[in-house]
Amino acid sequence: MASSSNSPCAGCKFLRRKCQPECVFAPYFPPDQPQKFANVHKVFGASNVTKLLNELHPGQREDAVNSLAYEADMRLRDPVYGCVGVISLLQHQLRQLQMDLTYAKTELSKYQNHNLSGTTAQGLMAAAAAATATHHQTLGNNLISCCGGGVTRDHLYHHNPPFFSARDQQTSVLRAFDVSNNYDTAAGVLAMNISSSGIGQHSQFQQPRATAAGTDDRPATINPS
Amino acid sequence: MASSSHPSAPCAACKFLRRKCIQGCVFSPYFPPEDPTKFTNVHKIFGASNVSKLLNEIAPHQREDAVNSLAYEAEARLKDPVYGCVGAISVLQRQVLRLQKELDATNADLIRFSSNQNILRPPQVSGSSIQNPHVLPTSDYYGIYSPWNYNP
């Protein structure tokens, strides 16, 4: 991943300086990805990134750069909300999924616990159709339009108060950001959904503490496609 | 969210930067002097000039949300210098996929239950992942820019 001795890294090329052998950017900003550094520089600034990388163990720097690049890209695509818009959207999706799942499981348990008659079988069909169709068309349209044209408050918040409409919501969001707890449990999902009705107040997601490479706490590679 | 009405009280940003807080300071509505940490965090991660440029490119009615989201991201990055708030995104994406699979399986059970009874014709189910909007859309917005396979 390091640039060759003749080719400056994307960082040094952008900054028009000599790319030294010990350049902190070189391993993570190859010359064939100029946009990556341009984005990071625009949002965070080269000196802030340098300071941040220098405070990290070398083994953590690649992940740090990739997460900074992602954040920068999201911020440039959505200057108002950036990654926070993505978080809100995912939380909303999670709540909807939880509701749908609860409904579907309730229906399933009803029919598993009773002898089926002709009448109940019809109800079963209706339950299956409802569990897949409830809110989906509207939500699907909202998601597609959100993702195609950027996240807007109207799309996200048509049922809920705005994410940042009150300082209290922001405070609860920040307070809930507890790196010492692992969110990746069913209890965490349910807790997030039971708590309240506002999107901001739902932000009880907790971030797994970064650990050595290869452990389950590392964020997984996500390929939604 | 406006700074103190006292004419001589600088906003948290100007106080931090040790400069005169002039009328029309872009920071003052959003960084009140009572909350110095907010600006300190944002400055540490993003830098005052980057924040100033960003705010100037945003409509005034959206600046409060922008500042709050920057403050949130800055605090997240300070708590977790490696992943910042992107770690939370990754966790949430995994949860969404997991629940989606579980929902698909439950729906399949419902359909199987009904077709085993052989009473009614199985319905046309639209719960597949391709059509189900709960699966993250595959537009460029998410499909390419997953945090761990960033390649613009």
CSV table of C-alpha atoms in Angstrom, one decimal:
chain,number,residue,atom,x,y,z
A,1,MET,CA,0.0,0.0,0.0
A,2,ALA,CA,3.0,2.3,0.5
A,3,SER,CA,3.8,4.6,-2.4
A,4,SER,CA,6.8,3.7,-4.5
A,5,SER,CA,10.0,5.7,-3.9
A,6,ASN,CA,9.3,7.8,-7.0
A,7,SER,CA,5.6,8.4,-6.6
A,8,PRO,CA,4.4,10.7,-3.9
A,9,CYS,CA,1.4,9.6,-1.9
A,10,ALA,CA,-1.9,11.3,-2.5
A,11,GLY,CA,-1.5,13.4,0.6
A,12,CYS,CA,1.9,14.8,-0.4
A,13,LYS,CA,0.8,15.2,-4.0
A,14,PHE,CA,-2.2,17.3,-2.9
A,15,LEU,CA,-0.1,19.3,-0.5
A,16,ARG,CA,2.6,19.7,-3.1
A,17,ARG,CA,5.4,18.6,-0.9
A,18,LYS,CA,8.1,16.0,-1.0
A,19,CYS,CA,6.8,12.6,0.1
A,20,GLN,CA,9.4,11.4,2.7
A,21,PRO,CA,10.0,7.7,3.4
A,22,GLU,CA,8.4,8.1,6.8
A,23,CYS,CA,5.4,10.1,5.6
A,24,VAL,CA,2.5,9.3,7.8
A,25,PHE,CA,0.0,9.5,5.0
A,26,ALA,CA,1.8,7.3,2.5
A,27,PRO,CA,0.6,3.9,3.6
A,28,TYR,CA,-3.0,5.0,3.7
A,29,PHE,CA,-3.4,7.4,0.9
A,30,PRO,CA,-2.1,5.8,-2.3
A,31,PRO,CA,-1.5,8.0,-5.3
A,32,ASP,CA,-4.3,6.3,-7.3
A,33,GLN,CA,-6.9,7.5,-4.8
A,34,PRO,CA,-6.6,11.2,-4.8
A,35,GLN,CA,-10.2,11.9,-3.9
A,36,LYS,CA,-9.9,10.1,-0.6
A,37,PHE,CA,-7.3,12.5,0.7
A,38,ALA,CA,-9.0,15.5,-0.9
A,39,ASN,CA,-12.2,14.7,1.0
A,40,VAL,CA,-10.4,14.0,4.3
A,41,HIS,CA,-8.4,17.2,3.9
A,42,LYS,CA,-11.5,19.3,3.2
A,43,VAL,CA,-13.4,18.1,6.2
A,44,PHE,CA,-10.7,17.4,8.8
A,45,GLY,CA,-7.6,19.1,7.6
A,46,ALA,CA,-4.2,17.5,7.0
A,47,SER,CA,-2.7,18.6,10.3
A,48,ASN,CA,-5.7,17.3,12.3
A,49,VAL,CA,-5.4,13.9,10.5
A,50,THR,CA,-1.6,13.8,11.2
A,51,LYS,CA,-2.1,14.5,14.9
A,52,LEU,CA,-4.8,11.8,15.1
A,53,LEU,CA,-2.8,9.2,13.3
A,54,ASN,CA,0.3,9.9,15.4
A,55,GLU,CA,-1.7,9.2,18.5
A,56,LEU,CA,-2.7,5.8,17.3
A,57,HIS,CA,-0.9,2.5,17.2
A,58,PRO,CA,0.3,1.8,13.6
A,59,GLY,CA,-1.9,-1.2,13.5
A,60,GLN,CA,-5.0,0.9,14.0
A,61,ARG,CA,-4.2,3.6,11.5
A,62,GLU,CA,-5.6,2.0,8.4
A,63,ASP,CA,-9.0,1.6,10.0
A,64,ALA,CA,-8.8,5.1,11.4
A,65,VAL,CA,-8.1,6.5,7.9
A,66,ASN,CA,-10.9,4.5,6.3
A,67,SER,CA,-13.4,5.7,8.9
A,68,LEU,CA,-12.2,9.3,8.5
A,69,ALA,CA,-12.6,8.9,4.7
A,70,TYR,CA,-16.1,7.6,5.1
A,71,GLU,CA,-17.1,10.3,7.5
A,72,ALA,CA,-15.6,13.0,5.2
A,73,ASP,CA,-17.4,11.5,2.3
A,74,MET,CA,-20.7,11.4,4.1
A,75,ARG,CA,-20.2,15.0,5.3
A,76,LEU,CA,-19.6,16.2,1.8
A,77,ARG,CA,-22.6,14.4,0.5
A,78,ASP,CA,-24.8,15.7,3.3
A,79,PRO,CA,-23.2,18.9,4.8
A,80,VAL,CA,-25.9,19.3,7.4
A,81,TYR,CA,-26.0,15.8,9.0
A,82,GLY,CA,-23.1,13.8,7.6
A,83,CYS,CA,-22.8,10.4,9.2
A,84,VAL,CA,-25.3,11.3,11.9
A,85,GLY,CA,-28.0,11.2,9.2
A,86,VAL,CA,-27.0,7.7,8.3
A,87,ILE,CA,-27.2,6.7,12.0
A,88,SER,CA,-30.7,8.2,12.3
A,89,LEU,CA,-31.8,6.4,9.2
A,90,LEU,CA,-30.4,3.1,10.4
A,91,GLN,CA,-32.1,3.5,13.8
A,92,HIS,CA,-35.4,4.2,12.1
A,93,GLN,CA,-35.0,1.1,10.0
A,94,LEU,CA,-34.2,-0.9,13.1
A,95,ARG,CA,-37.3,0.3,14.9
A,96,GLN,CA,-39.5,-0.6,11.9
A,97,LEU,CA,-37.9,-4.0,11.5
A,98,GLN,CA,-38.4,-4.7,15.2
A,99,MET,CA,-42.0,-3.8,15.0
A,100,ASP,CA,-42.6,-5.9,11.9
A,101,LEU,CA,-40.7,-8.8,13.5
A,102,THR,CA,-42.7,-8.6,16.7
A,103,TYR,CA,-45.9,-8.5,14.7
A,104,ALA,CA,-44.9,-11.5,12.5
A,105,LYS,CA,-43.8,-13.6,15.5
A,106,THR,CA,-47.0,-12.8,17.4
A,107,GLU,CA,-49.0,-13.9,14.4
A,108,LEU,CA,-46.9,-17.0,14.0
A,109,SER,CA,-47.2,-18.0,17.6
A,110,LYS,CA,-51.0,-17.6,17.4
A,111,TYR,CA,-51.3,-20.1,14.6
A,112,GLN,CA,-48.7,-22.4,16.1
A,113,ASN,CA,-50.7,-22.6,19.3
A,114,HIS,CA,-54.1,-23.2,17.9
A,115,ASN,CA,-55.5,-25.9,15.6
A,116,LEU,CA,-55.9,-24.5,12.2
A,117,SER,CA,-59.3,-24.1,10.8
A,118,GLY,CA,-60.3,-22.7,7.4
A,119,THR,CA,-60.9,-19.3,9.1
A,120,THR,CA,-57.6,-19.2,10.8
A,121,ALA,CA,-55.7,-20.2,7.7
A,122,GLN,CA,-57.1,-17.1,6.0
A,123,GLY,CA,-55.9,-15.1,8.9
A,124,LEU,CA,-52.5,-16.6,8.6
A,125,MET,CA,-52.2,-15.6,4.9
A,126,ALA,CA,-53.3,-12.1,5.9
A,127,ALA,CA,-50.7,-12.0,8.7
A,128,ALA,CA,-47.9,-13.1,6.3
A,129,ALA,CA,-48.9,-10.5,3.8
A,130,ALA,CA,-49.3,-7.8,6.4
A,131,ALA,CA,-46.0,-8.5,8.0
A,132,THR,CA,-44.2,-7.9,4.7
A,133,ALA,CA,-46.3,-5.1,3.5
A,134,THR,CA,-47.0,-3.0,6.5
A,135,HIS,CA,-45.4,0.4,6.1
A,136,HIS,CA,-43.0,-1.1,3.6
A,137,GLN,CA,-44.1,0.7,0.5
A,138,THR,CA,-44.0,4.1,2.2
A,139,LEU,CA,-40.8,3.3,4.0
A,140,GLY,CA,-39.3,1.9,0.9
A,141,ASN,CA,-40.1,5.0,-1.1
A,142,ASN,CA,-38.7,7.2,1.7
A,143,LEU,CA,-35.4,5.2,1.9
A,144,ILE,CA,-34.9,5.2,-1.9
A,145,SER,CA,-35.6,8.9,-2.1
A,146,CYS,CA,-33.4,9.5,1.0
A,147,CYS,CA,-30.5,7.6,-0.5
A,148,GLY,CA,-30.9,9.0,-4.0
A,149,GLY,CA,-31.2,12.6,-3.0
A,150,GLY,CA,-29.6,13.0,0.3
A,151,VAL,CA,-31.1,12.7,3.7
A,152,THR,CA,-33.8,15.2,4.6
A,153,ARG,CA,-35.5,15.8,7.9
A,154,ASP,CA,-38.9,15.4,6.4
A,155,HIS,CA,-38.2,11.9,5.1
A,156,LEU,CA,-36.7,10.7,8.3
A,157,TYR,CA,-38.9,12.4,10.8
A,158,HIS,CA,-42.4,12.3,9.5
A,159,HIS,CA,-43.5,10.4,12.6
A,160,ASN,CA,-40.9,11.5,15.0
A,161,PRO,CA,-39.5,14.8,16.4
A,162,PRO,CA,-36.4,16.0,14.6
A,163,PHE,CA,-33.1,14.7,15.7
A,164,PHE,CA,-31.8,18.0,16.7
A,165,SER,CA,-34.9,19.9,17.5
A,166,ALA,CA,-34.0,20.2,21.2
A,167,ARG,CA,-30.8,20.4,23.1
A,168,ASP,CA,-32.1,17.7,25.4
A,169,GLN,CA,-32.2,15.2,22.6
A,170,GLN,CA,-28.7,15.9,21.6
A,171,THR,CA,-27.6,15.6,25.2
A,172,SER,CA,-29.3,12.2,25.5
A,173,VAL,CA,-27.7,11.1,22.2
A,174,LEU,CA,-24.2,12.1,23.4
A,175,ARG,CA,-24.8,10.6,26.9
A,176,ALA,CA,-25.8,7.3,25.4
A,177,PHE,CA,-22.6,7.1,23.4
A,178,ASP,CA,-20.8,4.8,25.8
A,179,VAL,CA,-17.8,3.0,24.4
A,180,SER,CA,-17.5,0.7,27.3
A,181,ASN,CA,-20.6,-1.3,26.5
A,182,ASN,CA,-21.2,-3.6,23.5
A,183,TYR,CA,-24.3,-2.7,21.6
A,184,ASP,CA,-24.2,-5.8,19.5
A,185,THR,CA,-26.8,-7.8,21.4
A,186,ALA,CA,-30.5,-8.4,21.0
A,187,ALA,CA,-31.1,-6.7,24.4
A,188,GLY,CA,-29.4,-3.6,23.1
A,189,VAL,CA,-31.7,-3.6,20.1
A,190,LEU,CA,-34.8,-4.0,22.1
A,191,ALA,CA,-33.7,-1.4,24.7
A,192,MET,CA,-33.1,1.1,21.9
A,193,ASN,CA,-36.7,0.6,20.7
A,194,ILE,CA,-38.5,0.5,23.9
A,195,SER,CA,-37.1,3.7,25.3
A,196,SER,CA,-39.0,6.5,23.7
A,197,SER,CA,-40.6,7.9,20.6
A,198,GLY,CA,-38.1,10.5,19.5
A,199,ILE,CA,-35.3,9.6,17.1
A,200,GLY,CA,-32.8,11.4,19.1
A,201,GLN,CA,-33.8,9.7,22.3
A,202,HIS,CA,-33.5,6.4,20.6
A,203,SER,CA,-29.8,6.8,20.2
A,204,GLN,CA,-28.8,4.4,22.9
A,205,PHE,CA,-26.6,2.6,20.5
A,206,GLN,CA,-23.3,1.9,22.1
A,207,GLN,CA,-20.1,1.4,20.3
A,208,PRO,CA,-17.9,-1.6,20.7
A,209,ARG,CA,-14.6,-0.8,22.1
A,210,ALA,CA,-11.9,-1.2,19.4
A,211,THR,CA,-9.8,-4.2,20.1
A,212,ALA,CA,-7.0,-6.1,18.4
A,213,ALA,CA,-7.6,-7.1,14.8
A,214,GLY,CA,-9.5,-10.3,14.2
A,215,THR,CA,-11.9,-10.0,17.2
A,216,ASP,CA,-15.6,-9.9,17.0
A,217,ASP,CA,-15.7,-6.3,18.2
A,218,ARG,CA,-14.2,-4.9,15.1
A,219,PRO,CA,-16.8,-3.5,12.8
A,220,ALA,CA,-17.5,-6.0,10.1
A,221,THR,CA,-17.0,-5.4,6.4
A,222,ILE,CA,-20.3,-4.2,5.1
A,223,ASN,CA,-21.4,-4.9,1.5
A,224,PRO,CA,-25.0,-4.0,1.4
A,225,SER,CA,-25.0,-4.8,-2.3
B,1,MET,CA,-28.9,28.6,21.2
B,2,ALA,CA,-27.9,32.3,20.8
B,3,SER,CA,-25.0,33.5,22.7
B,4,SER,CA,-25.4,35.6,25.8
B,5,SER,CA,-27.1,38.9,25.2
B,6,HIS,CA,-24.4,40.7,27.1
B,7,PRO,CA,-22.6,42.6,24.4
B,8,SER,CA,-19.1,41.9,25.8
B,9,ALA,CA,-19.4,38.1,26.3
B,10,PRO,CA,-17.6,36.3,23.6
B,11,CYS,CA,-18.9,33.1,22.2
B,12,ALA,CA,-17.1,29.9,23.2
B,13,ALA,CA,-15.3,29.8,19.9
B,14,CYS,CA,-13.9,33.3,20.1
B,15,LYS,CA,-13.0,32.8,23.7
B,16,PHE,CA,-11.1,29.6,22.8
B,17,LEU,CA,-9.4,31.3,19.8
B,18,ARG,CA,-8.7,34.4,21.9
B,19,ARG,CA,-10.2,36.8,19.5
B,20,LYS,CA,-12.8,39.5,19.6
B,21,CYS,CA,-16.3,38.2,19.1
B,22,ILE,CA,-17.6,40.5,16.5
B,23,GLN,CA,-21.2,41.2,15.6
B,24,GLY,CA,-22.1,38.6,13.0
B,25,CYS,CA,-19.6,36.0,14.2
B,26,VAL,CA,-20.6,32.8,12.5
B,27,PHE,CA,-19.9,30.7,15.6
B,28,SER,CA,-21.7,32.7,18.2
B,29,PRO,CA,-25.3,31.5,17.7
B,30,TYR,CA,-24.2,27.8,18.0
B,31,PHE,CA,-21.3,27.9,20.5
B,32,PRO,CA,-22.6,29.7,23.6
B,33,PRO,CA,-20.0,30.6,26.2
B,34,GLU,CA,-21.7,28.3,28.7
B,35,ASP,CA,-20.6,25.2,26.8
B,36,PRO,CA,-16.9,25.5,26.0
B,37,THR,CA,-16.4,21.8,25.5
B,38,LYS,CA,-18.6,21.7,22.5
B,39,PHE,CA,-16.3,24.1,20.5
B,40,THR,CA,-13.1,22.6,22.0
B,41,ASN,CA,-14.1,19.1,20.6
B,42,VAL,CA,-15.2,20.4,17.2
B,43,HIS,CA,-12.0,22.5,16.9
B,44,LYS,CA,-9.8,19.5,17.8
B,45,ILE,CA,-11.3,17.2,15.2
B,46,PHE,CA,-12.4,19.5,12.4
B,47,GLY,CA,-10.6,22.8,13.0
B,48,ALA,CA,-12.2,26.2,13.3
B,49,SER,CA,-11.6,27.2,9.7
B,50,ASN,CA,-13.1,24.1,8.3
B,51,VAL,CA,-16.2,24.5,10.4
B,52,SER,CA,-16.4,28.1,9.4
B,53,LYS,CA,-16.2,27.2,5.7
B,54,LEU,CA,-18.8,24.5,6.2
B,55,LEU,CA,-21.2,26.7,8.0
B,56,ASN,CA,-20.9,29.5,5.4
B,57,GLU,CA,-21.9,27.0,2.7
B,58,ILE,CA,-25.1,26.0,4.6
B,59,ALA,CA,-28.3,27.9,4.8
B,60,PRO,CA,-28.7,29.7,8.1
B,61,HIS,CA,-31.7,27.7,9.2
B,62,GLN,CA,-29.7,24.4,8.9
B,63,ARG,CA,-26.6,25.6,10.7
B,64,GLU,CA,-27.7,24.6,14.1
B,65,ASP,CA,-28.3,21.0,13.1
B,66,ALA,CA,-25.0,21.0,11.2
B,67,VAL,CA,-23.1,22.2,14.3
B,68,ASN,CA,-24.8,19.7,16.5
B,69,SER,CA,-24.0,16.8,14.2
B,70,LEU,CA,-20.4,18.0,14.0
B,71,ALA,CA,-20.3,18.2,17.7
B,72,TYR,CA,-21.7,14.7,18.0
B,73,GLU,CA,-19.1,13.3,15.5
B,74,ALA,CA,-16.3,15.1,17.2
B,75,GLU,CA,-17.2,13.7,20.6
B,76,ALA,CA,-17.5,10.2,19.1
B,77,ARG,CA,-14.1,10.5,17.5
B,78,LEU,CA,-12.5,11.7,20.7
B,79,LYS,CA,-14.1,8.7,22.6
B,80,ASP,CA,-13.0,6.3,19.8
B,81,PRO,CA,-10.1,7.7,17.8
B,82,VAL,CA,-10.0,4.7,15.5
B,83,TYR,CA,-13.7,4.4,14.4
B,84,GLY,CA,-15.5,7.4,15.6
B,85,CYS,CA,-19.2,7.3,14.9
B,86,VAL,CA,-18.6,5.0,12.0
B,87,GLY,CA,-18.3,2.2,14.5
B,88,ALA,CA,-21.8,2.8,15.5
B,89,ILE,CA,-22.9,2.7,11.8
B,90,SER,CA,-21.3,-0.6,11.3
B,91,VAL,CA,-23.0,-2.1,14.4
B,92,LEU,CA,-26.4,-0.7,13.3
B,93,GLN,CA,-25.9,-2.1,9.8
B,94,ARG,CA,-25.2,-5.5,11.2
B,95,GLN,CA,-28.3,-5.3,13.4
B,96,VAL,CA,-30.5,-4.3,10.4
B,97,LEU,CA,-29.2,-7.2,8.4
B,98,ARG,CA,-29.7,-9.6,11.2
B,99,LEU,CA,-33.3,-8.5,11.9
B,100,GLN,CA,-34.0,-8.5,8.2
B,101,LYS,CA,-32.9,-12.1,8.0
B,102,GLU,CA,-35.0,-13.0,11.0
B,103,LEU,CA,-38.0,-11.3,9.6
B,104,ASP,CA,-37.6,-13.1,6.3
B,105,ALA,CA,-37.3,-16.4,8.1
B,106,THR,CA,-40.4,-15.7,10.2
B,107,ASN,CA,-42.4,-14.7,7.2
B,108,ALA,CA,-41.2,-17.9,5.5
B,109,ASP,CA,-42.5,-19.9,8.5
B,110,LEU,CA,-45.8,-18.1,8.3
B,111,ILE,CA,-46.1,-19.0,4.6
B,112,ARG,CA,-45.0,-22.6,5.2
B,113,PHE,CA,-47.5,-23.0,7.9
B,114,SER,CA,-50.3,-21.9,5.7
B,115,SER,CA,-49.2,-23.9,2.6
B,116,ASN,CA,-48.7,-27.1,4.8
B,117,GLN,CA,-52.4,-26.8,5.6
B,118,ASN,CA,-53.1,-26.8,1.9
B,119,ILE,CA,-56.2,-24.9,2.4
B,120,LEU,CA,-55.4,-21.8,0.3
B,121,ARG,CA,-53.1,-21.0,-2.5
B,122,PRO,CA,-49.8,-19.6,-1.3
B,123,PRO,CA,-49.8,-15.8,-1.5
B,124,GLN,CA,-47.5,-13.8,-3.7
B,125,VAL,CA,-45.0,-12.7,-1.1
B,126,SER,CA,-43.0,-9.6,-1.5
B,127,GLY,CA,-40.7,-10.1,1.4
B,128,SER,CA,-37.6,-11.1,-0.5
B,129,SER,CA,-34.5,-9.1,0.3
B,130,ILE,CA,-34.4,-7.6,-3.2
B,131,GLN,CA,-37.7,-6.0,-2.9
B,132,ASN,CA,-37.8,-5.5,0.9
B,133,PRO,CA,-36.8,-1.9,1.5
B,134,HIS,CA,-35.5,-2.8,5.0
B,135,VAL,CA,-32.4,-4.1,3.3
B,136,LEU,CA,-29.9,-1.2,2.8
B,137,PRO,CA,-30.4,0.1,-0.7
B,138,THR,CA,-27.7,-0.6,-3.2
B,139,SER,CA,-27.4,2.9,-4.5
B,140,ASP,CA,-24.1,4.5,-4.6
B,141,TYR,CA,-24.8,6.3,-1.4
B,142,TYR,CA,-24.4,3.1,0.6
B,143,GLY,CA,-23.3,0.4,-1.8
B,144,ILE,CA,-19.9,1.8,-2.6
B,145,TYR,CA,-19.2,3.8,0.5
B,146,SER,CA,-19.2,1.1,3.1
B,147,PRO,CA,-16.8,2.2,5.8
B,148,TRP,CA,-14.4,-0.7,5.3
B,149,ASN,CA,-14.2,-0.9,1.6
B,150,TYR,CA,-13.8,2.8,0.8
B,151,ASN,CA,-12.5,3.3,-2.7
B,152,PRO,CA,-13.7,6.5,-4.3
